Amino acid sequence: MPKIKPSKGAPYARILGVGGYRPTRVVPNEVILEKIDSSDEWIRSRSGIETRHWANAEETVAAMSVEASGKAIADAGIAAEQIGAVIVSTVTHFKQTPAVATEIADKLGTAKAAAFDISAGCAGFGYGLTLAKGMIVEGSAEYVLVIGVERLSDLTDLEDRATAFLFGDGAGAVVVGPSTEPGIGPTVWGSEGDKSETIKQTVPWTDYREVEVERFPAITQEGQAVFRWAVFEMAKVAKEALDAAGLSPDELDVFIPHQANERIIDSMVKTLKLPESVTVARDVRTTGNTSAASIPLAMERLLATGEAKSGDTALVIGFGAGLVYAATVVTLP
């Protein structure tokens, strides 16, 4: 049999540029309180969230992605035509097919880049980053655009006291490209499907075929179960990612966890025994939980504000519905 020639990829990959887009409408807790029996103090103490952004009709999943991606491409210093693949992580693109990634690739002006969507909830950015790294090292693309984007306001039950205040909208994007030294560490990822009922959509779309559904599907979760899992199990995963990268907590510059809840973030920092010198992303306060978009949005804000700088070593970890998770160490662009 003929021998297959080996792929000719780069020795390593790294993040070269980052961009974000937050919808123009800022929604304070007071708006949420119009529908639920709670208080601003309770919401802040339980989640850390003060405001979130909600998209308008023009700020579609594709439109927000294009805005964030344009910034990431410019930040990376390349042209859209050089993008070889577009990976979009989202659970709020409501067309089963075609993938929204194809629309985004076209609007950005890529040269017929490979394009596909993935559904990995709040861990989706980490999944996409890992796929992009593999493509570049394998040689199937020189530059890969990874997008996390959500319009979670479309899947929020504003009368559900447990979740109404949590979710926001937005898009974050990074360009991953070749590197002469490691810029994305080994990924520690996995799933625990036996816990899939803890975060889920209330009813499947197919229910609309059989009966008239009284309320639009929404995301629901078992808050305490998710909290315990995130705090205890995800701290272990984060430590595994550090070990896989050959680093100790003292060698970290930045910690960028999924922006689910500030209490979860604080607990993970304590469990990991991160020194005070480590900058911790707390974008959740003003952006809320944006699922797949939360890590790149937090990364973009830290760099924009100067709280983190190019070349810093950052631990990133996403976790959520599935239950799924992904953690790795990266060099910031």
CSV table of C-alpha atoms in Angstrom, one decimal:
chain,number,residue,atom,x,y,z
A,1,MET,CA,0.0,0.0,0.0
A,2,PRO,CA,1.2,3.5,-0.7
A,3,LYS,CA,2.6,5.5,2.3
A,4,ILE,CA,0.7,8.6,3.3
A,5,LYS,CA,3.0,11.6,3.5
A,6,PRO,CA,3.2,13.3,6.9
A,7,SER,CA,1.5,16.6,7.4
A,8,LYS,CA,3.7,19.7,7.5
A,9,GLY,CA,2.4,21.9,10.3
A,10,ALA,CA,4.0,24.3,12.7
A,11,PRO,CA,5.9,23.0,15.7
A,12,TYR,CA,3.6,24.8,18.1
A,13,ALA,CA,0.6,27.1,18.2
A,14,ARG,CA,-0.4,30.2,20.2
A,15,ILE,CA,-3.1,32.9,20.4
A,16,LEU,CA,-2.0,35.8,18.3
A,17,GLY,CA,-5.0,38.2,18.7
A,18,VAL,CA,-8.2,38.6,20.7
A,19,GLY,CA,-11.4,40.6,20.2
A,20,GLY,CA,-14.7,41.1,21.9
A,21,TYR,CA,-18.1,42.5,21.3
A,22,ARG,CA,-20.7,43.4,24.0
A,23,PRO,CA,-24.2,44.5,22.9
A,24,THR,CA,-25.0,48.1,23.4
A,25,ARG,CA,-27.8,47.6,25.9
A,26,VAL,CA,-26.6,47.4,29.5
A,27,VAL,CA,-29.2,45.8,31.8
A,28,PRO,CA,-28.9,46.5,35.5
A,29,ASN,CA,-30.3,44.2,38.2
A,30,GLU,CA,-33.2,46.5,38.6
A,31,VAL,CA,-34.6,45.4,35.3
A,32,ILE,CA,-34.4,41.7,36.4
A,33,LEU,CA,-36.2,42.5,39.6
A,34,GLU,CA,-39.3,43.6,37.7
A,35,LYS,CA,-40.0,39.9,37.1
A,36,ILE,CA,-38.7,38.1,40.2
A,37,ASP,CA,-39.0,38.4,43.9
A,38,SER,CA,-35.4,39.2,44.9
A,39,SER,CA,-33.1,42.2,45.5
A,40,ASP,CA,-30.1,43.8,44.1
A,41,GLU,CA,-28.1,42.9,47.2
A,42,TRP,CA,-29.1,39.2,47.0
A,43,ILE,CA,-28.1,39.0,43.3
A,44,ARG,CA,-24.7,40.6,43.9
A,45,SER,CA,-24.0,38.5,47.0
A,46,ARG,CA,-24.9,35.2,45.3
A,47,SER,CA,-23.4,35.8,41.9
A,48,GLY,CA,-21.3,39.1,41.9
A,49,ILE,CA,-23.4,40.3,38.9
A,50,GLU,CA,-24.2,44.0,38.7
A,51,THR,CA,-25.1,44.3,35.1
A,52,ARG,CA,-25.2,42.3,31.9
A,53,HIS,CA,-25.6,43.1,28.1
A,54,TRP,CA,-28.6,42.0,26.1
A,55,ALA,CA,-28.6,42.0,22.3
A,56,ASN,CA,-31.1,43.9,20.1
A,57,ALA,CA,-32.6,42.5,16.9
A,58,GLU,CA,-29.6,43.6,14.8
A,59,GLU,CA,-27.0,42.1,17.2
A,60,THR,CA,-27.4,38.5,15.9
A,61,VAL,CA,-25.1,35.7,16.7
A,62,ALA,CA,-23.4,36.2,13.3
A,63,ALA,CA,-23.3,40.0,13.6
A,64,MET,CA,-21.7,40.0,17.1
A,65,SER,CA,-19.2,37.3,15.9
A,66,VAL,CA,-18.1,39.3,12.9
A,67,GLU,CA,-17.5,42.4,15.1
A,68,ALA,CA,-15.4,40.4,17.6
A,69,SER,CA,-13.6,38.5,14.9
A,70,GLY,CA,-12.6,41.7,13.0
A,71,LYS,CA,-10.9,43.0,16.1
A,72,ALA,CA,-9.1,39.7,16.7
A,73,ILE,CA,-7.9,39.5,13.2
A,74,ALA,CA,-6.6,43.1,13.3
A,75,ASP,CA,-5.0,42.4,16.7
A,76,ALA,CA,-3.2,39.4,15.2
A,77,GLY,CA,-1.9,41.5,12.4
A,78,ILE,CA,-3.1,39.2,9.6
A,79,ALA,CA,-5.7,39.5,6.8
A,80,ALA,CA,-9.0,37.6,6.8
A,81,GLU,CA,-8.0,35.8,3.7
A,82,GLN,CA,-5.3,34.0,5.7
A,83,ILE,CA,-7.8,32.4,8.0
A,84,GLY,CA,-7.9,28.7,7.1
A,85,ALA,CA,-10.7,27.6,9.5
A,86,VAL,CA,-13.5,29.2,11.5
A,87,ILE,CA,-14.7,27.4,14.7
A,88,VAL,CA,-17.8,28.8,16.4
A,89,SER,CA,-18.9,27.6,19.8
A,90,THR,CA,-22.5,28.5,20.6
A,91,VAL,CA,-25.8,27.1,21.9
A,92,THR,CA,-27.9,30.0,20.7
A,93,HIS,CA,-27.8,29.7,16.9
A,94,PHE,CA,-31.3,28.4,16.4
A,95,LYS,CA,-30.9,27.0,12.9
A,96,GLN,CA,-29.9,23.4,13.0
A,97,THR,CA,-28.2,23.9,9.6
A,98,PRO,CA,-26.3,25.5,8.1
A,99,ALA,CA,-23.6,26.3,10.7
A,100,VAL,CA,-23.4,29.9,11.5
A,101,ALA,CA,-19.7,29.6,11.1
A,102,THR,CA,-20.1,29.5,7.3
A,103,GLU,CA,-22.0,32.8,7.3
A,104,ILE,CA,-19.3,34.4,9.5
A,105,ALA,CA,-16.4,33.1,7.4
A,106,ASP,CA,-18.1,34.6,4.3
A,107,LYS,CA,-18.9,38.0,5.9
A,108,LEU,CA,-15.3,38.3,7.1
A,109,GLY,CA,-13.9,37.7,3.6
A,110,THR,CA,-12.0,34.5,4.2
A,111,ALA,CA,-10.8,32.5,1.2
A,112,LYS,CA,-13.4,29.7,1.6
A,113,ALA,CA,-12.2,28.8,5.0
A,114,ALA,CA,-13.3,25.5,6.6
A,115,ALA,CA,-16.2,26.5,9.0
A,116,PHE,CA,-18.2,24.6,11.5
A,117,ASP,CA,-20.1,25.0,14.8
A,118,ILE,CA,-19.6,23.1,18.1
A,119,SER,CA,-21.9,22.8,21.0
A,120,ALA,CA,-20.0,22.4,24.2
A,121,GLY,CA,-21.7,25.0,26.4
A,122,CYS,CA,-19.5,27.0,28.7
A,123,ALA,CA,-16.5,24.8,27.9
A,124,GLY,CA,-16.9,25.5,24.2
A,125,PHE,CA,-14.1,28.0,23.9
A,126,GLY,CA,-11.6,25.6,25.4
A,127,TYR,CA,-12.8,22.8,23.0
A,128,GLY,CA,-12.4,25.2,20.0
A,129,LEU,CA,-9.0,26.3,21.1
A,130,THR,CA,-7.8,22.7,21.4
A,131,LEU,CA,-9.2,21.9,17.9
A,132,ALA,CA,-7.4,25.0,16.5
A,133,LYS,CA,-4.1,24.0,18.0
A,134,GLY,CA,-4.4,20.6,16.5
A,135,MET,CA,-5.2,22.0,13.0
A,136,ILE,CA,-2.1,24.3,13.1
A,137,VAL,CA,0.3,21.6,14.3
A,138,GLU,CA,-1.2,19.1,11.9
A,139,GLY,CA,-0.9,21.5,9.0
A,140,SER,CA,-4.5,21.7,7.8
A,141,ALA,CA,-4.6,25.5,8.5
A,142,GLU,CA,-2.1,28.2,9.2
A,143,TYR,CA,-4.5,30.5,11.1
A,144,VAL,CA,-7.7,29.5,12.9
A,145,LEU,CA,-10.4,31.8,14.2
A,146,VAL,CA,-12.1,30.5,17.4
A,147,ILE,CA,-15.3,32.3,18.4
A,148,GLY,CA,-17.4,31.9,21.5
A,149,VAL,CA,-20.8,33.7,21.0
A,150,GLU,CA,-24.1,33.6,22.8
A,151,ARG,CA,-27.5,35.4,22.8
A,152,LEU,CA,-28.5,33.8,26.1
A,153,SER,CA,-31.2,36.4,26.6
A,154,ASP,CA,-33.2,34.3,24.1
A,155,LEU,CA,-33.0,31.3,26.4
A,156,THR,CA,-33.6,33.0,29.7
A,157,ASP,CA,-36.7,32.6,31.7
A,158,LEU,CA,-37.1,36.0,33.3
A,159,GLU,CA,-39.6,34.6,35.9
A,160,ASP,CA,-37.1,31.9,37.1
A,161,ARG,CA,-35.7,33.3,40.3
A,162,ALA,CA,-32.7,30.9,40.1
A,163,THR,CA,-31.5,31.9,36.7
A,164,ALA,CA,-33.1,35.1,35.5
A,165,PHE,CA,-30.2,37.3,36.7
A,166,LEU,CA,-27.4,35.1,35.4
A,167,PHE,CA,-27.1,35.3,31.7
A,168,GLY,CA,-25.8,37.9,29.2
A,169,ASP,CA,-25.0,38.2,25.5
A,170,GLY,CA,-21.8,38.8,23.6
A,171,ALA,CA,-19.0,37.4,21.4
A,172,GLY,CA,-15.3,36.8,22.0
A,173,ALA,CA,-12.8,35.7,19.4
A,174,VAL,CA,-9.2,34.7,19.1
A,175,VAL,CA,-6.9,34.0,16.2
A,176,VAL,CA,-4.7,31.0,16.8
A,177,GLY,CA,-1.6,30.7,14.6
A,178,PRO,CA,1.9,29.1,14.3
A,179,SER,CA,4.6,29.5,17.0
A,180,THR,CA,8.2,28.5,17.4
A,181,GLU,CA,7.6,27.8,21.1
A,182,PRO,CA,4.6,26.4,23.1
A,183,GLY,CA,1.9,28.9,23.5
A,184,ILE,CA,-1.1,26.6,24.3
A,185,GLY,CA,-0.5,23.8,26.8
A,186,PRO,CA,-2.0,20.4,26.9
A,187,THR,CA,-5.8,20.4,27.4
A,188,VAL,CA,-7.4,18.6,30.3
A,189,TRP,CA,-11.0,18.0,29.1
A,190,GLY,CA,-13.9,15.7,29.6
A,191,SER,CA,-17.6,15.2,30.3
A,192,GLU,CA,-19.8,13.8,33.1
A,193,GLY,CA,-23.0,12.9,31.3
A,194,ASP,CA,-24.5,11.4,34.4
A,195,LYS,CA,-25.0,15.0,35.6
A,196,SER,CA,-26.5,16.3,32.4
A,197,GLU,CA,-29.8,17.1,34.1
A,198,THR,CA,-28.3,19.7,36.3
A,199,ILE,CA,-28.1,22.3,33.5
A,200,LYS,CA,-30.5,21.8,30.6
A,201,GLN,CA,-33.0,23.3,28.2
A,202,THR,CA,-36.5,23.0,29.7
A,203,VAL,CA,-38.1,21.3,26.7
A,204,PRO,CA,-36.7,20.1,23.4
A,205,TRP,CA,-37.6,21.9,20.2
A,206,THR,CA,-39.4,18.7,18.9
A,207,ASP,CA,-42.1,19.3,21.5
A,208,TYR,CA,-43.4,22.0,19.3
A,209,ARG,CA,-44.3,19.3,16.7
A,210,GLU,CA,-46.6,17.5,19.1
A,211,VAL,CA,-48.2,20.1,21.3
A,212,GLU,CA,-48.5,23.8,21.7
A,213,VAL,CA,-45.8,24.7,24.2
A,214,GLU,CA,-47.0,27.4,26.6
A,215,ARG,CA,-43.6,29.0,27.2
A,216,PHE,CA,-40.5,29.3,25.0
A,217,PRO,CA,-37.7,26.9,26.0
A,218,ALA,CA,-35.2,28.3,28.5
A,219,ILE,CA,-32.1,27.2,30.4
A,220,THR,CA,-32.7,25.8,33.8
A,221,GLN,CA,-30.2,24.5,36.4
A,222,GLU,CA,-29.9,22.9,39.8
A,223,GLY,CA,-27.9,25.7,41.3
A,224,GLN,CA,-26.4,24.1,44.4
A,225,ALA,CA,-25.4,20.9,42.5
A,226,VAL,CA,-23.7,22.9,39.8
A,227,PHE,CA,-22.0,25.1,42.4
A,228,ARG,CA,-20.6,22.1,44.4
A,229,TRP,CA,-19.4,20.4,41.2
A,230,ALA,CA,-17.7,23.6,39.8
A,231,VAL,CA,-16.0,24.4,43.1
A,232,PHE,CA,-14.7,21.0,44.0
A,233,GLU,CA,-14.2,19.1,40.7
A,234,MET,CA,-13.1,22.0,38.5
A,235,ALA,CA,-10.4,23.1,40.9
A,236,LYS,CA,-9.0,19.6,40.4
A,237,VAL,CA,-9.1,19.9,36.6
A,238,ALA,CA,-7.5,23.3,36.8
A,239,LYS,CA,-4.6,21.8,38.9
A,240,GLU,CA,-4.3,19.0,36.3
A,241,ALA,CA,-3.9,21.5,33.5
A,242,LEU,CA,-1.2,23.3,35.5
A,243,ASP,CA,0.6,20.0,36.1
A,244,ALA,CA,0.3,19.1,32.4
A,245,ALA,CA,1.9,22.4,31.5
A,246,GLY,CA,4.7,21.8,34.1
A,247,LEU,CA,3.8,24.9,36.1
A,248,SER,CA,3.0,25.7,39.7
A,249,PRO,CA,0.4,28.2,40.8
A,250,ASP,CA,3.3,30.6,41.7
A,251,GLU,CA,4.3,30.7,38.1
A,252,LEU,CA,1.0,31.9,36.8
A,253,ASP,CA,0.4,35.5,35.9
A,254,VAL,CA,-3.4,35.4,35.2
A,255,PHE,CA,-6.4,33.1,36.0
A,256,ILE,CA,-9.3,33.3,33.5
A,257,PRO,CA,-12.1,30.9,34.6
A,258,HIS,CA,-15.5,30.7,33.0
A,259,GLN,CA,-17.4,33.7,34.2
A,260,ALA,CA,-20.3,31.8,35.8
A,261,ASN,CA,-20.5,33.2,39.2
A,262,GLU,CA,-18.1,35.2,41.3
A,263,ARG,CA,-18.5,32.9,44.4
A,264,ILE,CA,-17.3,30.0,42.2
A,265,ILE,CA,-14.3,32.0,41.0
A,266,ASP,CA,-13.4,33.0,44.6
A,267,SER,CA,-13.7,29.4,45.8
A,268,MET,CA,-11.5,28.1,43.0
A,269,VAL,CA,-8.8,30.8,43.7
A,270,LYS,CA,-8.8,29.7,47.4
A,271,THR,CA,-8.7,25.9,46.6
A,272,LEU,CA,-5.9,26.4,44.0
A,273,LYS,CA,-4.0,28.5,46.6
A,274,LEU,CA,-3.3,31.1,43.9
A,275,PRO,CA,-0.9,33.9,45.2
A,276,GLU,CA,-2.2,37.5,45.3
A,277,SER,CA,0.2,38.3,42.5
A,278,VAL,CA,-2.1,36.4,40.1
A,279,THR,CA,-4.6,38.6,38.2
A,280,VAL,CA,-8.1,37.0,38.4
A,281,ALA,CA,-10.7,37.8,35.7
A,282,ARG,CA,-14.0,39.0,37.2
A,283,ASP,CA,-15.7,40.1,34.0
A,284,VAL,CA,-18.9,38.4,35.3
A,285,ARG,CA,-19.7,41.6,37.4
A,286,THR,CA,-20.6,43.6,34.4
A,287,THR,CA,-21.1,41.0,31.6
A,288,GLY,CA,-22.9,38.2,33.4
A,289,ASN,CA,-22.6,34.6,32.3
A,290,THR,CA,-22.1,34.5,28.5
A,291,SER,CA,-21.3,30.8,28.3
A,292,ALA,CA,-18.9,30.1,25.4
A,293,ALA,CA,-18.1,33.8,25.1
A,294,SER,CA,-17.1,34.4,28.7
A,295,ILE,CA,-13.4,33.4,28.6
A,296,PRO,CA,-12.4,35.3,25.4
A,297,LEU,CA,-14.4,38.3,26.5
A,298,ALA,CA,-12.7,38.3,29.9
A,299,MET,CA,-9.3,37.9,28.2
A,300,GLU,CA,-10.0,40.8,25.9
A,301,ARG,CA,-11.0,43.1,28.8
A,302,LEU,CA,-7.9,42.2,31.0
A,303,LEU,CA,-5.6,43.1,28.1
A,304,ALA,CA,-7.5,46.2,27.2
A,305,THR,CA,-7.5,47.5,30.8
A,306,GLY,CA,-3.8,46.6,31.3
A,307,GLU,CA,-4.6,44.2,34.1
A,308,ALA,CA,-2.9,41.6,32.0
A,309,LYS,CA,-0.2,42.1,29.4
A,310,SER,CA,1.1,40.4,26.3
A,311,GLY,CA,3.2,37.3,27.1
A,312,ASP,CA,1.6,36.7,30.4
A,313,THR,CA,1.0,33.0,31.3
A,314,ALA,CA,-2.7,32.4,31.9
A,315,LEU,CA,-4.7,29.4,33.1
A,316,VAL,CA,-8.1,29.2,31.4
A,317,ILE,CA,-10.9,26.8,32.3
A,318,GLY,CA,-14.5,26.5,31.1
A,319,PHE,CA,-17.2,24.3,32.5
A,320,GLY,CA,-20.9,23.9,32.1
A,321,ALA,CA,-23.9,22.1,30.6
A,322,GLY,CA,-23.2,18.5,29.7
A,323,LEU,CA,-21.5,18.5,32.2
A,324,VAL,CA,-18.4,19.3,30.2
A,325,TYR,CA,-15.1,21.0,31.0
A,326,ALA,CA,-11.8,22.1,29.4
A,327,ALA,CA,-8.7,23.6,30.9
A,328,THR,CA,-5.3,24.6,29.5
A,329,VAL,CA,-2.5,27.1,30.1
A,330,VAL,CA,-1.9,29.7,27.4
A,331,THR,CA,0.4,32.6,26.6
A,332,LEU,CA,-1.6,35.8,26.2
A,333,PRO,CA,-1.4,37.6,22.8
